[in-house]
Coordinates of C-alpha atoms and ligand atoms in Angstrom, one line a residue:
X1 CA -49.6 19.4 19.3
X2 CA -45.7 19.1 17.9
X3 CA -43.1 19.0 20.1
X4 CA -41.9 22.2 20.9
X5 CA -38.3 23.1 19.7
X6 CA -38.9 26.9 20.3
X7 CA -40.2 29.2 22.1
X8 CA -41.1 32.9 21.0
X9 CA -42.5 35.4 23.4
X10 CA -45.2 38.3 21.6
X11 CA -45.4 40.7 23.6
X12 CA -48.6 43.6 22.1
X13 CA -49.2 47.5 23.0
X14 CA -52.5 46.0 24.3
X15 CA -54.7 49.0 22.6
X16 CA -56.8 49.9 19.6
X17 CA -56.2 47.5 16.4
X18 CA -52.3 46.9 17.8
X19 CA -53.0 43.5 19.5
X20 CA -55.0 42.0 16.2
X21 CA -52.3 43.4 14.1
X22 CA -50.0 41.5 15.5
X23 CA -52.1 38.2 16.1
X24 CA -52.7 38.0 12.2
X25 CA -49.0 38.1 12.1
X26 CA -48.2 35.4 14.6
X27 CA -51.6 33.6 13.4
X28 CA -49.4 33.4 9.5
X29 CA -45.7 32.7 11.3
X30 CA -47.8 29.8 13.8
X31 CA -49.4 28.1 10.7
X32 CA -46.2 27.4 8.8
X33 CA -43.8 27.3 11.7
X34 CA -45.5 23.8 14.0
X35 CA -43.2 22.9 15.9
X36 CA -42.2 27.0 17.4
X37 CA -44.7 27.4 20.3
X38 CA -45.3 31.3 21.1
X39 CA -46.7 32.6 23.9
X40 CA -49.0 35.8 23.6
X41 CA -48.6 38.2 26.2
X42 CA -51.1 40.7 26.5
X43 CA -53.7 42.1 29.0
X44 CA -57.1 40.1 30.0
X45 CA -59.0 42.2 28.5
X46 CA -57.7 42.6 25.2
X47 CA -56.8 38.9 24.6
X48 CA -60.4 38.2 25.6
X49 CA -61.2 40.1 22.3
X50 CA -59.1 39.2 19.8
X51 CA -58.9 35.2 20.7
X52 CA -62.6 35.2 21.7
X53 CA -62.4 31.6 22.6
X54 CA -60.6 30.2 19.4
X55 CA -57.3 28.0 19.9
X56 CA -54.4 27.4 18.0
X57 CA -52.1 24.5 18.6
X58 CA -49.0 26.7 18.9
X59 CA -50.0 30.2 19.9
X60 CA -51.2 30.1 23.8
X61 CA -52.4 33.4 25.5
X62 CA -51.4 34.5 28.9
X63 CA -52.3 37.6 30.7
X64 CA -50.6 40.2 32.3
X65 CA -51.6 43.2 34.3
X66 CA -52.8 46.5 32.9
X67 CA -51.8 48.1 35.8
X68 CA -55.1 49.5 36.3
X69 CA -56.0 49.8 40.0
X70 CA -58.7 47.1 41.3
X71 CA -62.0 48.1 40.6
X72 CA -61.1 50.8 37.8
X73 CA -64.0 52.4 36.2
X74 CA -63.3 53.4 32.5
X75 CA -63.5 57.4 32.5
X76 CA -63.1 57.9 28.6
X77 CA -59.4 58.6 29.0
X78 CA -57.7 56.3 26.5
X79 CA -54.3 58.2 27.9
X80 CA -55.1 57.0 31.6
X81 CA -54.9 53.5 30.5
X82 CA -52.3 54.0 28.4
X83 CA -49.8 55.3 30.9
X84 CA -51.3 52.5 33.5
X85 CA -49.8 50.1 31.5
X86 CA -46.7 51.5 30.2
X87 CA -45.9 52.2 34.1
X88 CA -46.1 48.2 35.1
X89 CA -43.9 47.3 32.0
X90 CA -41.3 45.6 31.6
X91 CA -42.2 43.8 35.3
X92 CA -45.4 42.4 33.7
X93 CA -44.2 41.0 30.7
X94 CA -41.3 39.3 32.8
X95 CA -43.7 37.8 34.9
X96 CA -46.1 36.6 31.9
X97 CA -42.7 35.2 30.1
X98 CA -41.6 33.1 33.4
X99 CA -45.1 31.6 33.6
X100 CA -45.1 30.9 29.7
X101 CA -41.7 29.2 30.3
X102 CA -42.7 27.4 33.1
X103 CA -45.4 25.9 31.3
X104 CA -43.6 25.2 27.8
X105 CA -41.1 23.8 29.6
X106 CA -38.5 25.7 26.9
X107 CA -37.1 28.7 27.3
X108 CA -37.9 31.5 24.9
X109 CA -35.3 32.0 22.1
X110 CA -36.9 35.0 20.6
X111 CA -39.0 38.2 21.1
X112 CA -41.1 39.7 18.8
X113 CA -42.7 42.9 20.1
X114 CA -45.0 45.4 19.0
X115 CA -42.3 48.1 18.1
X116 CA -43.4 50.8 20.6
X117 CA -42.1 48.4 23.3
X118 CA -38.7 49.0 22.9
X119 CA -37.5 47.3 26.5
X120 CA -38.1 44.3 24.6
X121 CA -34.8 44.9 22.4
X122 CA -33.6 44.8 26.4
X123 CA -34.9 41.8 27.3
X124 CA -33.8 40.5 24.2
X125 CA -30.1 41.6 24.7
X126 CA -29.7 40.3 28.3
X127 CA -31.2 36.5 27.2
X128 CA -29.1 37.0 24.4
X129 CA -31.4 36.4 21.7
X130 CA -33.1 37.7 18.8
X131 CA -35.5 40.8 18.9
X132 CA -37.9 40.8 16.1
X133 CA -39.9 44.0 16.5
X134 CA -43.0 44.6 14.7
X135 CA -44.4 48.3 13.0
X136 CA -48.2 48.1 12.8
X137 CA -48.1 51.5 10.9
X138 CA -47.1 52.9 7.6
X139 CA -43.3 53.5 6.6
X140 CA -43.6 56.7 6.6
X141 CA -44.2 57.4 10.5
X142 CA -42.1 54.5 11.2
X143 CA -39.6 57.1 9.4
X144 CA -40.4 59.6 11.2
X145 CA -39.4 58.3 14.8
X146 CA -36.1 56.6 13.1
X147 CA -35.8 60.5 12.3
X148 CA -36.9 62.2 15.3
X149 CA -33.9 64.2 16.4
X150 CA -32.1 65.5 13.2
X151 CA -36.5 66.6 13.0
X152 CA -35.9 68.6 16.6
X153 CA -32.5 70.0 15.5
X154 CA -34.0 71.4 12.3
X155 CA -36.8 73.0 13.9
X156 CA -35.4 73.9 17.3
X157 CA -37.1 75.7 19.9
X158 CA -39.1 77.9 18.0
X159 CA -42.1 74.9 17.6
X160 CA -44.6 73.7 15.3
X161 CA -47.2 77.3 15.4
X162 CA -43.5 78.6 13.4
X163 CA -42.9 76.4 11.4
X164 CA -46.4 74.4 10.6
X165 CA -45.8 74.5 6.5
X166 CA -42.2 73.6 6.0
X167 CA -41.7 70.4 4.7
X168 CA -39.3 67.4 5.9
X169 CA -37.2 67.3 2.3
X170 CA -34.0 66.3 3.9
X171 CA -36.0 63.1 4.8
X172 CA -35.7 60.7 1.6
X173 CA -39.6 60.2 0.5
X174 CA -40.7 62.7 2.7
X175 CA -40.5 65.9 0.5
X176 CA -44.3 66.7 1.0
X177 CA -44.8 65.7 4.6
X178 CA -45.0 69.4 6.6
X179 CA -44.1 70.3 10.3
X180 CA -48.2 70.5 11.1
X181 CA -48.1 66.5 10.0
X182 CA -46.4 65.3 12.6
X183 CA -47.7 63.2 15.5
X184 CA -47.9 64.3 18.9
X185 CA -44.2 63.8 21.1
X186 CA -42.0 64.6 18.1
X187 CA -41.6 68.5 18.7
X188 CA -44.3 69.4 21.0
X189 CA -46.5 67.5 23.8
X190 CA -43.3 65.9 24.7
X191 CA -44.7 65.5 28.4
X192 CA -47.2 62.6 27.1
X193 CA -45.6 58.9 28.7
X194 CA -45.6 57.6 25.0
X195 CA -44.2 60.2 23.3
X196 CA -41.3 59.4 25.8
X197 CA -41.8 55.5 24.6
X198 CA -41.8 56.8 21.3
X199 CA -39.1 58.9 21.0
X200 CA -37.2 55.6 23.2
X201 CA -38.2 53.1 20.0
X202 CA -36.9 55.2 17.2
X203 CA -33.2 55.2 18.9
X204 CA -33.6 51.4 19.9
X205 CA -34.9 50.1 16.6
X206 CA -32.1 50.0 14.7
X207 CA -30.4 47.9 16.9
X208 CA -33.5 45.1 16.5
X209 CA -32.7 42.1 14.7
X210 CA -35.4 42.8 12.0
X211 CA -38.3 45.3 12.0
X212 CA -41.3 43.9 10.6
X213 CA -43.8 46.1 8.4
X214 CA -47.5 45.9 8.2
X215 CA -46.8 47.6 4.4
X216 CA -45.5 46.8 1.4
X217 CA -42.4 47.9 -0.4
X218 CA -44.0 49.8 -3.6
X219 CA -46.3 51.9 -1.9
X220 CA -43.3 53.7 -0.3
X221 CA -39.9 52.2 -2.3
X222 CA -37.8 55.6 -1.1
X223 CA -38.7 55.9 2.4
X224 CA -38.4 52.0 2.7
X225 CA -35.3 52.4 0.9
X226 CA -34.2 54.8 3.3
X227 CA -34.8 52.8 6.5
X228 CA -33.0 50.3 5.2
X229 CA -29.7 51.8 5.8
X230 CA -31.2 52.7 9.3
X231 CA -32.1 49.4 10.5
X232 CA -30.6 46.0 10.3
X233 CA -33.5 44.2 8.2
X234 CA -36.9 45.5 6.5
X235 CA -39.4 42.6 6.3
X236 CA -42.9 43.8 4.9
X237 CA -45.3 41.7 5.3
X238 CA -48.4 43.2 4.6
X239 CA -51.0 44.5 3.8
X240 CA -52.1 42.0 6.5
X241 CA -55.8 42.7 5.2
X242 CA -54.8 41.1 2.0
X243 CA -53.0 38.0 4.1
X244 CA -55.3 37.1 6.8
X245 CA -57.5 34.3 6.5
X246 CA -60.4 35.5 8.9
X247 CA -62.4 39.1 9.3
X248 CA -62.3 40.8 12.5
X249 CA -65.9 40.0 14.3
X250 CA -68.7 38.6 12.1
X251 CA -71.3 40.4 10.2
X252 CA -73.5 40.4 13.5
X253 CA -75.4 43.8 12.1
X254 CA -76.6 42.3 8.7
X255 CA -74.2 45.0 6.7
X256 CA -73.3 43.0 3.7
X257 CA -77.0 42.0 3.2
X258 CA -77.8 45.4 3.4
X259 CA -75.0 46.7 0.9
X260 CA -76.6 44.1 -1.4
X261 CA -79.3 46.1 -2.2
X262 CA -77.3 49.3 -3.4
X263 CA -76.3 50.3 -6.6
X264 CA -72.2 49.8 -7.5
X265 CA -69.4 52.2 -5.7
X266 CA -73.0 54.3 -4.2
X267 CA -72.2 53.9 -1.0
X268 CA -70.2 56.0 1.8
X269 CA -68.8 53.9 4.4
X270 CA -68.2 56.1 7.7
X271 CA -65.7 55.1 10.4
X272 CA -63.2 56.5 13.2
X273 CA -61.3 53.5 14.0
X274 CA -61.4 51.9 17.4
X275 CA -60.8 54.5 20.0
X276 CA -61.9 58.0 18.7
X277 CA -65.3 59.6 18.2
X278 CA -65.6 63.2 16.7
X279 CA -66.2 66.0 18.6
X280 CA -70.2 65.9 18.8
X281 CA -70.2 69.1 16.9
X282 CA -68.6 67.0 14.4
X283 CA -70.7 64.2 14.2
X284 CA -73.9 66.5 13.6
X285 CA -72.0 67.9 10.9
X286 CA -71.4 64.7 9.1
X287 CA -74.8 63.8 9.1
X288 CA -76.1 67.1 8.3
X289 CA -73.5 66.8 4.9
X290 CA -74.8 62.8 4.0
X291 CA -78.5 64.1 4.0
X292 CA -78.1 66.9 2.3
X293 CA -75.9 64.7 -0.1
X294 CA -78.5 62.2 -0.5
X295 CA -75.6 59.6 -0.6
X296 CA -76.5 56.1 1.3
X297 CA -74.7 55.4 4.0
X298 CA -73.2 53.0 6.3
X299 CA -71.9 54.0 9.4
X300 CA -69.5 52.5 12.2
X301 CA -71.3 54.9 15.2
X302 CA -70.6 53.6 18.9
X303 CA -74.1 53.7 20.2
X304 CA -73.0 55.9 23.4
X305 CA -72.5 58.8 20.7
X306 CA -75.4 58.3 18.7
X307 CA -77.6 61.0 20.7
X308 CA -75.1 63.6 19.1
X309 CA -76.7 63.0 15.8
X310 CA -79.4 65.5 14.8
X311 CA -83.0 65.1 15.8
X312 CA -84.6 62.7 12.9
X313 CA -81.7 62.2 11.1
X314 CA -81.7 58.3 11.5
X315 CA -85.5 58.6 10.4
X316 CA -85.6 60.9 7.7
X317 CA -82.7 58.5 5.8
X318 CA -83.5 55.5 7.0
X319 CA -84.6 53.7 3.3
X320 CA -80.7 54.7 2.7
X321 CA -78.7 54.6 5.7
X322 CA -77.5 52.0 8.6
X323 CA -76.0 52.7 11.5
X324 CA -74.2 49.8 13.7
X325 CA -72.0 50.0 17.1
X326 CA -69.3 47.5 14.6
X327 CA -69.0 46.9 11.0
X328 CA -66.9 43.9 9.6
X329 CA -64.6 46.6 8.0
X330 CA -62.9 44.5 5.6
X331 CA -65.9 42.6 4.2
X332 CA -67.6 45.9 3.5
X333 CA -64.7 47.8 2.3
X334 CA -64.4 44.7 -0.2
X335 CA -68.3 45.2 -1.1
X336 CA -69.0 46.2 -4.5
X337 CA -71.4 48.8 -3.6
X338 CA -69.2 50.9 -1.4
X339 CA -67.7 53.9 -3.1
X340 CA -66.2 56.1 -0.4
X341 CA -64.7 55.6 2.9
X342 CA -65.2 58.4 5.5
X343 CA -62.0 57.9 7.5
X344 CA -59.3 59.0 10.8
X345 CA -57.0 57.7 8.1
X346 CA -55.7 55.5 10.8
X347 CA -52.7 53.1 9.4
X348 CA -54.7 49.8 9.0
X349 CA -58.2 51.5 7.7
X350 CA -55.8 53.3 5.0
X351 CA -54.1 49.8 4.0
X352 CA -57.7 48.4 3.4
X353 CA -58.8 51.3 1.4
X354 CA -56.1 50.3 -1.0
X355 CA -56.7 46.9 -0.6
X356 CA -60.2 47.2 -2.2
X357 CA -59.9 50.5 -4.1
X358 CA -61.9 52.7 -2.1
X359 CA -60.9 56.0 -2.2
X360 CA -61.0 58.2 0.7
X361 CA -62.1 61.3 2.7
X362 CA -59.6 61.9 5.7
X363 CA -60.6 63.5 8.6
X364 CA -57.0 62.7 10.7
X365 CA -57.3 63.6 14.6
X366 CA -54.2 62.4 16.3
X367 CA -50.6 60.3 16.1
X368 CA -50.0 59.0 12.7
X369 CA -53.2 60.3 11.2
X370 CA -51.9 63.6 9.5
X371 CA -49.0 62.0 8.0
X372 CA -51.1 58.8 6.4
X373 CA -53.9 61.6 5.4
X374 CA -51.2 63.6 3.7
X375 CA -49.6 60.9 1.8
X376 CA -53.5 59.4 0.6
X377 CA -54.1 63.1 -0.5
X378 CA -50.9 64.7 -2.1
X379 CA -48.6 61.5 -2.9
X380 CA -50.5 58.7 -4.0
X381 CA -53.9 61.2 -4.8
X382 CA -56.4 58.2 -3.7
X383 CA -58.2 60.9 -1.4
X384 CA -59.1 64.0 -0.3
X385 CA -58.7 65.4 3.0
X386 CA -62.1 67.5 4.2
X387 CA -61.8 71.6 3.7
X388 CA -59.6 73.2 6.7
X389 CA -59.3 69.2 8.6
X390 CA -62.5 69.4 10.1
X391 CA -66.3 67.8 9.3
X392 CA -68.3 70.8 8.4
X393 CA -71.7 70.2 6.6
X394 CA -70.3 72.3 3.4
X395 CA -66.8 70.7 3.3
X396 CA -67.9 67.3 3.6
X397 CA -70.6 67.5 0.8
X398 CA -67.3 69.2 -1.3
X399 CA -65.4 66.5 -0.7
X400 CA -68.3 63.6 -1.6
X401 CA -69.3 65.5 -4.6
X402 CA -65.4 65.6 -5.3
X403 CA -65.3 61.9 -4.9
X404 CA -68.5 61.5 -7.0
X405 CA -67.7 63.8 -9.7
X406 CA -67.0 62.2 -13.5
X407 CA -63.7 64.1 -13.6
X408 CA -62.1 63.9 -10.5
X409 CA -63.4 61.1 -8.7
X410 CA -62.3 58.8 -11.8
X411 CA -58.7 60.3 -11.4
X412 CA -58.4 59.0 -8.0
X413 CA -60.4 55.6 -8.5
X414 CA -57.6 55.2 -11.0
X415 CA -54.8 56.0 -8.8
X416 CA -56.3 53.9 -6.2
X417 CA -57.0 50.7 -8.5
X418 CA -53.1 50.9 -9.5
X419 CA -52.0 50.6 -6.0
X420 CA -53.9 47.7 -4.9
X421 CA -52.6 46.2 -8.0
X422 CA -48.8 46.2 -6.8
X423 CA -50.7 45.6 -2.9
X424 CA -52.2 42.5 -4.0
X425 CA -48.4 41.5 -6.3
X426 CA -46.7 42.2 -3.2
X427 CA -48.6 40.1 -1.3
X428 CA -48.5 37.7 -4.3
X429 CA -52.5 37.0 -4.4
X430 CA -54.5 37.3 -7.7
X431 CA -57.9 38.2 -6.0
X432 CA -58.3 40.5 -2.7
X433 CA -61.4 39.3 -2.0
X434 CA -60.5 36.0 -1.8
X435 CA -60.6 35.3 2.1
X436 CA -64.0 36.1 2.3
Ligands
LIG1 C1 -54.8 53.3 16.0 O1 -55.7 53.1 15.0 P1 -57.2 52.5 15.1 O2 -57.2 51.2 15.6 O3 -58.2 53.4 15.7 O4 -57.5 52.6 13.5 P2 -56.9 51.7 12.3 O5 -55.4 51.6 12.3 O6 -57.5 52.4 11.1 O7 -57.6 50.3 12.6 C2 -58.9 50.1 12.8 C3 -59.2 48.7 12.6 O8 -60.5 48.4 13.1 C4 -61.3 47.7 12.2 C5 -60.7 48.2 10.8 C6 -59.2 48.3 11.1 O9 -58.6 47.1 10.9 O10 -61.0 47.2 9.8 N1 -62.7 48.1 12.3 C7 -63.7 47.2 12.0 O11 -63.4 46.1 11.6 N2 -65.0 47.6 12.2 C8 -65.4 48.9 12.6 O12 -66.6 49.1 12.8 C9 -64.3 49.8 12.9 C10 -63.0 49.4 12.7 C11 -54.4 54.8 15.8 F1 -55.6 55.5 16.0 C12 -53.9 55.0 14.3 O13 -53.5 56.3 14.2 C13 -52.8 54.1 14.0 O14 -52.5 54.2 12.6 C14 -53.1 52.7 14.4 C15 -51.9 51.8 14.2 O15 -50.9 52.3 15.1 O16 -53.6 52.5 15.7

């Protein structure tokens, strides 16, 4: 190892695809940056995951508490957890950065952060140093918390049910984005701990040295426009899909083999990100629609909610469907034979739609999902989101015969091939599928 000359602290939102986010980030800055040693504070549990045993000669994990009490059973609440944690910040990270210190034997001279933790701006500012804080979402939500109050001044007290269909106009970029869009915590559910964290970031950001974007500027040129006379400095960096050298977890399953054997763009790639699962009644929809469809399918189904599928389902498709607990995402979105992604339309599954040109059906649930399925479907039209927002057998065959069909499907392909085109000039590769 180099000899250290600094020393930045990482500090992750230790849930869903936050912490990975930000290791393929630090992974890129590490590998071109020797002699900077940073230190990669997050909880046990989800360092375990996303280091899984590999080293790096200048990124070193350390763990701090989840705040969880001793002996914690998972209940299914992602929100328990959540607020666990948030309640034993800043202390933990504190305590993680002295022990990093201790061992580096150099102070830390900079703190880059997952943007929702905005104390970090705080640390920053009382050590004096830099605070580099990083958005793992698209511009558009980011622009949305920078924009949170003059949001709650326009609609006052009379809340989203009243005003569901107006749009945010006096938002540059975000003429189509409605009321009924908007994440949880911005005008109502303002009791939940992050919208509190949320609502925190947007006022603190601008004061960060730089805000680093997992996007890229032509996706969203007036809204990223627009935060740049909000915030000090815009770096985008990403689509990190496009940038990373590795995929997630490997191809454990066998899906690429399997995708093999399928004809081009035939297949329907199914998956909710990493902490939601539909609503059973949902999930029996859905696979009530892909029969009926006769589409093949590979599906990303956590095997606790398999039973919610209907009876003979997985037998009566099995010479054209796969099922696994994990996919290798990535890999399979880059797969020649898959020709529509079932999505949450969560930020990073969105990014590597485009990344690979595979257009979308959205079904959004929560946080950022209704803005990013709003902007696949009526601003860059790479998508379609399912009839009324929710999996019903005849409104998800629509929208896969919509996807399918000569005329319409080709429209979107199209739209969808031009923006991976400026993703992959942004990131200033010739060939997305080159990592693999
Ligand atoms: C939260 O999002 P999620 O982590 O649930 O969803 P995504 O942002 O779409 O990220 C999912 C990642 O997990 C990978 C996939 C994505 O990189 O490639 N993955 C996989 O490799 N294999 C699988 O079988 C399933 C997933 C939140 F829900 C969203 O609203 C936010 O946009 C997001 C960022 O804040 O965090």
């Amino acid at each position: 190892m180099a000899t250290i000359f600094s020393h930045i602290a990482v500090m992750t939102f230790p849930f869903s695809s936050h912490p990975s986010a930000l290791l393929n980030l630090v992974r890129r800055l590490a590998a071109s940056a020797p002699t900077v040693r940073f230190s990669f504070l997050s909880t046990a549990k989800s360092n375990q995951a996303i280091f899984s045993g590999q080293q790096y000669d200048n990124i070193k994990p350390y763990d701090i508490s989840d705040g969880l009490p001793e002996g914690y059973v998972f209940t299914g609440n992602v929100h328990e957890t959540v607020e666990a944690f948030m309640k034993d910040t800043p202390g933990n990270f504190k305590e993680g950065m002295r022990e990093a210190e201790a061992e580096a034997g150099v102070k830390v001279s900079c703190f880059l952060t997952d943007a929702f933790l905005a104390f970090g701006g705080e640390m920053a500012d009382a050590m004096g140093v830099p605070w580099i804080a990083f958005w793992i979402g698209g511009p558009c939500s980011l622009s949305i918390h920078i924009h949170t109050d003059p949001i709650r001044s326009t609609v006052g007290d009379t809340g989203m049910a009243q005003n569901a269909e107006q749009t945010l106009k006096f938002i540059p970029g975000m003429s189509k984005i409605q009321i009924r869009d908007l994440p949880e915590g911005i005008i109502d559910h303002l009791e939940m701990p992050i919208a509190h964290a949320l609502h925190i970031m947007g006022l603190k950001l601008p004061g960060a040295t730089a805000v680093v974007l997992n996007s890229y500027e032509e996706i969203d040129l007036t809204i990223i426009t627009d935060l740049k006379t909000k915030l000090k400095k815009v770096l985008s960096v990403g689509p990190s899909t496009l940038t990373s050298s590795s995929p997630s977890k490997p191809d454990e399953s066998g899906c690429l083999p399997w995708l093999d054997k399928h004809k081009a763009a035939s297949v329907a790639y199914i998956s909710f990100g990493t902490i939601l699962v539909p609503p059973p009644s949902e999930l029996a929809a859905l696979a009530e629609a892909i029969e009926a469809s006769g589409v093949p399918y590979l599906w990303s189904l956590p095997d606790h909610s398999r039973h919610h599928l209907p009876q003979g389902f997985v037998e009566r498709t099995s010479t054209r469907g796969m099922i696994v607990s994990w996919a290798p995402q990535l890999q399979v979105l880059a797969h020649t034979s898959v020709g529509i992604h079932i999505t949450h339309s969560g930020w990073n599954s969105v990014l590597e739609s485009i990344s690979y040109a595979v257009p979308m059906i959205c079904r959004p649930f929560f946080a950022d999902n209704m803005l990013n399925c709003r902007m696949v479907e009526d601003v860059w039209e790479i998508g379609v989101r399912v009839e009324d927002g929710i999996l019903t057998k005849s409104g998800t065959m629509k929208a896969i015969e919509h996807l399918l069909s000569n005329d319409k499907g080709k429209k979107l392909k199209e739209n969808i091939r031009l923006l991976q085109e400026s993703a992959v000039k942004a990131v200033g590769s010739n060939d997305p599928g080159r990592q693999f």
